[in-house]
Short mmCIF file of C-alpha atoms in Angstrom, two decimals:
data_model
loop_
_atom_site.label_atom_id
_atom_site.label_comp_id
_atom_site.label_asym_id
_atom_site.label_seq_id
_atom_site.Cartn_x
_atom_site.Cartn_y
_atom_site.Cartn_z
CA MET A 1 80.35 -47.72 -30.33
CA SER A 2 83.96 -48.44 -30.72
CA GLN A 3 85.23 -50.36 -34.37
CA HIS A 4 85.68 -53.91 -32.42
CA ARG A 5 82.27 -53.00 -30.55
CA GLU A 6 80.17 -52.18 -34.35
CA THR A 7 81.75 -55.30 -35.79
CA ASP A 8 80.44 -57.43 -32.41
CA PHE A 9 77.32 -55.92 -34.02
CA VAL A 10 77.55 -57.12 -37.06
CA HIS A 11 78.82 -60.60 -36.07
CA ASN A 12 76.16 -60.57 -33.73
CA LEU A 13 72.90 -59.78 -36.08
CA ALA A 14 73.75 -61.30 -38.14
CA SER A 15 74.48 -65.15 -36.37
CA ARG A 16 70.82 -63.99 -34.89
CA LEU A 17 69.27 -63.66 -38.24
CA THR A 18 70.58 -67.07 -39.65
CA GLU A 19 68.73 -68.69 -36.93
CA ASN A 20 65.91 -68.05 -39.14
CA LYS A 21 66.27 -71.16 -41.71
CA ASN A 22 64.01 -68.74 -44.36
CA LEU A 23 66.86 -65.95 -44.36
CA LYS A 24 70.11 -65.61 -46.36
CA VAL A 25 72.45 -63.20 -44.33
CA GLU A 26 75.55 -61.98 -45.81
CA GLU A 27 78.33 -60.20 -43.52
CA THR A 28 79.34 -58.12 -46.31
CA PRO A 29 82.23 -56.22 -45.10
CA GLY A 30 84.12 -55.48 -47.30
CA ASP A 31 81.13 -54.17 -50.12
CA ARG A 32 80.26 -50.39 -50.09
CA ARG A 33 76.63 -50.23 -50.13
CA ALA A 34 76.38 -52.24 -46.67
CA ASP A 35 77.63 -53.96 -43.77
CA ILE A 36 74.71 -56.81 -44.08
CA VAL A 37 72.36 -58.88 -47.29
CA VAL A 38 69.31 -60.61 -45.61
CA GLU A 39 67.38 -62.29 -48.97
CA ASP A 40 64.81 -64.56 -47.47
CA ALA A 41 65.32 -67.44 -49.46
CA HIS A 42 60.59 -67.67 -51.36
CA THR A 43 60.35 -64.60 -51.95
CA GLY A 44 63.66 -62.30 -53.56
CA LYS A 45 63.33 -59.58 -51.56
CA ARG A 46 66.50 -58.33 -49.56
CA ILE A 47 67.23 -56.32 -47.86
CA PHE A 48 70.66 -54.49 -47.34
CA ILE A 49 72.03 -52.89 -43.32
CA GLU A 50 74.12 -50.40 -42.77
CA ILE A 51 75.53 -49.89 -40.01
CA LYS A 52 76.84 -46.08 -38.63
CA ASN A 53 77.75 -44.58 -35.44
CA ALA A 54 78.82 -40.80 -34.67
CA GLY A 55 81.11 -41.98 -31.62
CA GLN A 56 81.43 -39.30 -28.98
CA TYR A 57 79.66 -37.03 -30.73
CA GLY A 58 76.86 -38.94 -29.89
CA GLU A 59 74.42 -37.56 -32.86
CA LEU A 60 74.68 -38.77 -36.73
CA PRO A 61 75.37 -35.99 -38.77
CA ILE A 62 73.12 -34.71 -41.34
CA SER A 63 75.62 -34.82 -43.81
CA SER A 64 75.31 -38.81 -43.18
CA ILE A 65 72.47 -38.72 -45.37
CA LEU A 66 75.76 -38.46 -48.54
CA SER A 67 77.59 -41.87 -47.19
CA VAL A 68 73.82 -43.14 -47.29
CA ASN A 69 72.26 -41.53 -50.76
CA ASP A 70 75.66 -43.43 -52.08
CA GLN A 71 75.16 -46.87 -51.29
CA ILE A 72 71.46 -46.54 -52.13
CA LYS A 73 72.14 -45.84 -55.92
CA GLN A 74 74.46 -48.84 -55.76
CA ILE A 75 70.88 -51.63 -54.65
CA PRO A 76 68.60 -51.97 -56.74
CA SER A 77 64.87 -50.09 -56.15
CA THR A 78 63.02 -53.31 -55.50
CA ASP A 79 65.54 -53.25 -52.54
CA GLN A 80 65.78 -52.07 -48.86
CA PHE A 81 67.81 -50.15 -46.79
CA MET A 82 68.38 -49.48 -43.41
CA LEU A 83 70.47 -47.87 -40.72
CA ILE A 84 71.48 -49.17 -38.02
CA THR A 85 73.24 -46.58 -35.23
CA ARG A 86 74.04 -46.33 -31.83
CA SER A 87 73.78 -42.81 -31.93
CA SER A 88 70.42 -40.51 -31.99
CA ILE A 89 68.89 -39.88 -34.65
CA SER A 90 67.56 -35.79 -34.90
CA ASN A 91 63.84 -35.58 -36.11
CA PHE A 92 65.19 -34.06 -38.72
CA LEU A 93 67.26 -36.90 -40.20
CA LEU A 94 65.70 -39.31 -39.66
CA LYS A 95 62.52 -37.13 -41.66
CA LYS A 96 64.73 -36.61 -44.24
CA LEU A 97 65.45 -40.57 -44.58
CA LYS A 98 62.54 -41.52 -44.02
CA GLU A 99 61.93 -38.93 -48.38
CA ILE A 100 64.86 -42.19 -49.85
CA ASN A 101 62.95 -44.91 -47.94
CA VAL A 102 65.77 -45.57 -45.33
CA THR A 103 64.76 -47.11 -41.84
CA ALA A 104 66.87 -45.99 -39.17
CA ILE A 105 66.36 -47.36 -36.03
CA SER A 106 68.84 -45.70 -32.87
CA ASN A 107 70.04 -47.99 -30.15
CA ALA A 108 68.11 -50.89 -31.10
CA SER A 109 68.77 -54.36 -29.13
CA VAL A 110 70.39 -57.14 -31.46
CA ASP A 111 67.08 -59.37 -31.15
CA GLU A 112 65.11 -55.98 -31.72
CA VAL A 113 66.72 -55.41 -35.11
CA VAL A 114 66.18 -58.59 -35.97
CA ASP A 115 62.65 -58.62 -35.21
CA LYS A 116 62.08 -55.26 -38.18
CA VAL A 117 64.13 -57.29 -40.53
CA GLN A 118 62.06 -59.50 -40.30
CA TYR A 119 59.53 -57.79 -40.28
CA ALA A 120 60.21 -55.62 -43.17
CA LEU A 121 60.97 -58.88 -45.42
CA SER A 122 56.95 -60.07 -44.47
CA ALA A 123 54.91 -57.28 -45.19
CA MET P 1 84.88 -36.08 -45.93
CA ASP P 2 82.60 -33.47 -43.74
CA GLY P 3 81.98 -31.96 -40.78
CA GLU P 4 79.61 -30.90 -38.30
CA ILE P 5 80.20 -28.34 -35.46
CA ARG P 6 77.42 -28.02 -33.30
CA LEU P 7 76.74 -25.75 -30.78
CA LYS P 8 73.65 -25.25 -28.13
CA LEU P 9 72.75 -21.43 -27.86
CA ARG P 10 70.67 -19.54 -25.03
CA GLY P 11 67.00 -19.06 -26.26
CA PHE P 12 66.29 -19.80 -29.50
CA ASP P 13 65.83 -17.97 -31.96
CA GLN P 14 65.76 -18.12 -35.59
CA GLU P 15 65.47 -15.05 -36.55
CA LYS P 16 67.59 -13.66 -34.68
CA VAL P 17 69.94 -15.91 -35.89
CA THR P 18 69.30 -16.16 -39.96
CA LYS P 19 69.87 -12.20 -39.40
CA ILE P 20 73.00 -12.43 -37.72
CA PHE P 21 74.91 -14.84 -41.44
CA THR P 22 72.70 -12.90 -43.58
CA ASN P 23 74.24 -9.59 -42.59
CA ALA P 24 77.50 -11.29 -42.24
CA TYR P 25 77.43 -13.09 -45.43
CA PRO P 26 75.06 -11.63 -47.81
CA ASN P 27 73.77 -12.86 -50.80
CA ASN P 28 76.16 -16.31 -49.92
CA LEU P 29 73.63 -19.43 -49.33
CA ALA P 30 72.67 -20.47 -52.55
CA SER P 31 76.78 -19.97 -54.14
CA ALA P 32 77.72 -21.97 -51.40
CA TYR P 33 74.95 -24.42 -51.54
CA ALA P 34 75.79 -25.32 -55.14
CA ARG P 35 79.18 -25.44 -54.55
CA SER P 36 78.55 -28.70 -51.59
CA ALA P 37 78.38 -32.04 -52.01
CA TYR P 38 73.96 -31.57 -51.49
CA ASP P 39 73.64 -30.55 -55.18
CA ARG P 40 75.62 -32.40 -56.25
CA ILE P 41 73.12 -35.77 -54.97
CA ALA P 42 70.52 -33.50 -56.21
CA ARG P 43 72.44 -32.81 -59.55
CA GLU P 44 72.52 -36.25 -60.32
CA GLY P 45 68.09 -36.80 -59.32
CA GLU P 46 68.63 -37.76 -56.06
CA LYS P 47 66.56 -36.69 -53.44
CA THR P 48 68.24 -35.01 -50.40
CA LEU P 49 69.13 -31.43 -48.28
CA THR P 50 67.45 -28.11 -51.35
CA SER P 51 69.35 -24.50 -50.87
CA ASN P 52 66.32 -24.26 -48.15
CA ASP P 53 67.06 -26.98 -45.93
CA PHE P 54 69.50 -24.24 -45.03
CA CYS P 55 69.10 -20.60 -43.26
CA ALA P 56 72.71 -19.21 -44.03
CA GLY P 57 76.17 -20.54 -45.81
CA TYR P 58 79.60 -19.16 -46.85
CA HIS P 59 82.02 -20.05 -49.53
CA THR P 60 85.10 -19.26 -49.92
CA ASN P 61 87.55 -21.03 -53.07
CA ASP P 62 88.24 -23.82 -51.07
CA SER P 63 85.80 -24.60 -48.72
CA LEU P 64 82.07 -23.45 -47.33
CA PHE P 65 79.34 -24.11 -45.11
CA LEU P 66 75.70 -24.39 -44.55
CA VAL P 67 73.56 -23.53 -41.91
CA TYR P 68 70.73 -26.00 -41.05
CA TRP P 69 67.80 -24.23 -39.87
CA MET P 70 68.01 -24.89 -35.77
CA GLU P 71 66.42 -28.08 -34.29
CA ALA P 72 64.96 -26.26 -30.43
CA ASP P 73 68.18 -24.71 -29.11
CA VAL P 74 70.44 -26.44 -31.55
CA LEU P 75 72.20 -24.76 -33.90
CA LYS P 76 74.31 -26.92 -36.11
CA VAL P 77 76.93 -26.57 -39.33
CA TYR P 78 77.70 -28.16 -42.51
CA VAL P 79 81.30 -27.24 -43.49
CA GLU P 80 83.49 -29.09 -46.36
CA THR P 81 86.17 -29.09 -48.47
CA VAL P 82 87.62 -28.22 -51.91
CA ASN P 83 89.93 -30.98 -51.24
CA ASN P 84 87.94 -33.99 -48.83
CA LYS P 85 91.77 -35.73 -48.36
CA ASP P 86 93.57 -32.63 -46.54
CA MET P 87 92.25 -34.21 -42.60
CA VAL P 88 94.58 -30.93 -41.29
CA LEU P 89 92.92 -29.44 -43.72
CA MET P 90 89.10 -30.05 -42.48
CA LYS P 91 89.81 -29.88 -38.55
CA ALA P 92 91.48 -25.93 -38.90
CA THR P 93 88.58 -25.03 -41.68
CA ILE P 94 86.57 -26.37 -38.37
CA ASN P 95 87.90 -24.27 -36.48
CA ARG P 96 88.61 -20.82 -38.25
CA TYR P 97 84.25 -21.37 -38.91
CA PHE P 98 84.34 -21.53 -35.71
CA GLN P 99 85.86 -19.17 -34.06
CA GLN P 100 84.16 -16.71 -37.60
CA ILE P 101 81.40 -17.86 -35.70
CA THR P 102 81.09 -17.68 -32.48
CA ARG P 103 82.89 -13.94 -32.70
CA LEU P 104 79.31 -13.09 -34.47
CA PHE P 105 77.48 -14.62 -31.52
CA ASP P 106 79.59 -12.81 -29.08
CA ASN P 107 79.35 -9.83 -31.27
CA GLN P 108 75.63 -9.91 -31.46
CA GLY P 109 75.46 -10.49 -26.99
CA MET P 110 74.24 -14.17 -28.44
CA ASN P 111 74.84 -16.85 -25.48
CA TRP P 112 76.38 -20.29 -27.06
CA SER P 113 77.35 -23.19 -24.77
CA LYS P 114 79.00 -26.87 -25.34
CA PRO P 115 80.90 -26.42 -28.84
CA GLU P 116 80.99 -29.56 -30.60
CA ALA P 117 82.35 -30.67 -34.08
CA THR P 118 82.83 -34.49 -35.50
CA ILE P 119 84.55 -34.32 -38.89
CA THR P 120 83.68 -37.74 -41.07
CA LEU P 121 85.85 -39.88 -42.79
CA GLU P 122 84.78 -43.25 -44.45
CA ASP P 123 83.52 -45.13 -41.79
CA CYS P 124 85.28 -43.78 -38.90
CA PRO P 125 84.35 -40.27 -36.87
CA PHE P 126 86.45 -38.03 -35.27
CA TYR P 127 85.36 -36.21 -32.14
CA GLY P 128 86.47 -32.60 -31.15
CA PHE P 129 86.23 -30.21 -27.72
CA VAL P 130 86.87 -27.26 -26.78
CA LYS P 131 89.27 -27.24 -24.06
CA THR P 132 86.86 -25.33 -21.12
CA ARG P 133 89.10 -23.80 -18.44
CA LYS P 134 87.38 -26.94 -15.95
CA GLU P 135 89.00 -28.94 -18.23
CA ARG P 136 92.03 -27.27 -18.34
CA PHE P 137 92.65 -27.43 -14.43
CA ALA P 138 91.35 -30.66 -14.39
CA GLU P 139 94.32 -31.39 -16.93
CA ILE P 140 96.70 -29.40 -14.85
CA TRP P 141 95.71 -31.42 -12.18
CA LYS P 142 96.08 -35.06 -13.10
CA ALA P 143 99.19 -34.63 -14.16
CA GLN P 144 100.34 -32.78 -10.79
CA LYS P 145 98.81 -34.76 -8.80
CA GLU P 146 101.52 -37.01 -7.90
CA LYS P 147 103.58 -34.79 -7.79
CA LEU P 148 101.64 -33.15 -4.59
CA PHE P 149 100.23 -35.77 -2.68
CA VAL P 150 101.93 -38.54 -3.41
CA THR P 151 105.37 -38.39 -3.78
CA PRO P 152 106.14 -36.08 -0.29
CA ILE P 153 103.61 -38.91 2.34
CA ALA P 154 106.39 -41.70 -0.05
CA SER P 155 109.44 -38.44 1.18
CA LEU P 156 107.71 -39.28 4.98
CA LEU P 157 107.04 -42.75 5.13
CA ALA P 158 110.24 -43.12 4.44
CA SER P 159 112.21 -40.69 6.32
CA TYR P 160 110.65 -42.49 9.01
CA PHE P 161 110.91 -46.56 7.85
CA ALA P 162 114.24 -45.32 7.87
CA LEU P 163 114.75 -44.12 11.57
CA LYS P 164 112.73 -46.43 12.13
CA VAL P 165 115.50 -50.17 11.29
CA ASN P 166 117.84 -47.09 12.04
CA ILE P 167 119.93 -47.18 8.98
CA LEU P 168 120.33 -43.16 8.37
CA PRO P 169 121.30 -41.27 11.05
CA GLY P 170 118.51 -38.47 12.92
CA ASP P 171 120.47 -35.05 11.79
CA ASP P 172 120.01 -36.70 7.97
CA LEU P 173 116.50 -38.07 8.59
CA LEU P 174 115.20 -34.14 10.21
CA LYS P 175 117.32 -32.49 7.13
CA ASP P 176 115.32 -34.71 4.53
CA MET P 177 112.15 -34.18 6.16
CA LYS P 178 112.68 -30.63 5.72
CA LYS P 179 113.56 -30.88 2.58
CA ALA P 180 110.31 -32.43 1.44
CA VAL P 181 108.81 -30.23 3.17
CA ILE P 182 110.10 -27.56 1.60
CA LEU P 183 110.04 -29.58 -1.78
CA THR P 184 106.01 -29.96 -1.38
CA ALA P 185 105.87 -26.46 -0.63
CA GLU P 186 107.67 -25.63 -3.13
CA ALA P 187 104.78 -27.96 -5.63
CA TYR P 188 101.95 -26.32 -4.60
CA ILE P 189 103.90 -22.54 -5.15
CA GLY P 190 103.68 -23.55 -8.73
CA ILE P 191 100.72 -25.71 -9.55
CA ILE P 192 98.80 -22.45 -8.21
CA LEU P 193 101.03 -20.30 -10.16
CA VAL P 194 100.73 -22.91 -13.48
CA LEU P 195 97.36 -22.76 -12.59
CA PHE P 196 96.36 -18.78 -12.86
CA PHE P 197 98.31 -18.49 -16.00
CA GLU P 198 97.48 -21.16 -17.92
CA VAL P 199 93.34 -20.89 -15.98
CA ILE P 200 92.88 -17.99 -15.26
CA LEU P 201 94.00 -14.76 -17.42
CA LYS P 202 93.82 -17.37 -20.39
CA SER P 203 90.38 -17.27 -22.13
CA SER P 204 88.98 -20.24 -22.68
CA LYS P 205 90.58 -21.10 -26.50
CA LYS P 206 87.90 -20.57 -29.28
CA VAL P 207 89.74 -24.42 -30.67
CA PHE P 208 88.89 -27.30 -31.58
CA THR P 209 90.62 -30.97 -30.21
CA PHE P 210 89.99 -33.09 -32.14
CA ASN P 211 90.69 -36.60 -30.59
CA PHE P 212 93.30 -37.80 -33.87
#
C-alpha cells in the first residue's frame, strides 16, 4: 500500500469510526504511538491503532515487532493496541504479537476494522 | 532501520540448514543476538524474540545477521547494522550477507530460489529484488523494442507515403528503403549480441536491487 493509499485508509477508518457518537476518534499522524486513537466516551477505554505495510515485500518483516514494542511502551497498559496491515503476517509473527497483547489484522476492509474496534471496546 | 532477507529453499530441511550455518559460523548465535535490537529490548524487560527463536547468527564489528527458524520452506534472515542511519551501508550489508549465505547453500547443494529483501526505515519499507536472467532479458527487450519494430515500420511507411505523393524520386526512395532494411538488420544483430553478452554469458548476479 503506497503512503497515499495508507493515508486514505487512515482517513476513511477515522471517518467511519466517528459515525459512532459514543466514540472519540483522533487521527494522530505525528504521534509516534499510533495513527489513530479511539476512545469510548462512556467507559474511557482506548485503542491505539497503527497501520503498517510492507510494500512490495508483501509480508510484514518479523522485526516489525521491534517498532511495535517501542510504541506499546509509550501507551498505558490499560489501553489496547491494534496493528492493521495490507501485507500478510506470518504465523510466527502473529504468535509473537499476541504474546505482547497486540491484535493484528491483515487485509481487512475499513468496515471489518470498525467492527473489530467496536467489539474490542465493548469487551 | 533493519533489513530482512527471504529465500525459498527446496525441500524443507531445518536440520541441514542449521548445520550449514553452525559449521560456517560456529558459536556465533549467542554473541550476535547479544548485540541485536532484540536483546536490547529484552534487557529492558519487554517481551520480544529470544535467542531460541533463531537457529543461527553471525556478527562483525559493525553488523550482524540472525537466522529465524524456518516456516515451511521459507528462510528469513534478520540483518542489522550498528550505524542505523546509513541506507547505503545497510544495502551493502544485506548484499554481502546474501552472497555469503547463498554461496554456502550452493556449496552444499541446497537449492534456493525467489530471493527478496526489505529494509524498513521508520515506516517506509524498501523492497529489494534480484534481477534474474528473465528480468534482464525483458529489460533489454523493452529498451530495444522501438528500434526493432516501430522504426523500420515507420521508415517504410514514410517512404511509401513519400512515393505516393511524389515528394522524392523513386531511386532515392529505393535507397532509403534499402537503408531502412540495413538499419533494421543492424538492430536485430545488435540485440542478439547484447542478449548473448548480458543475459546468456553473464550468470545471475547475487545482488539485490532496491527500489529507492
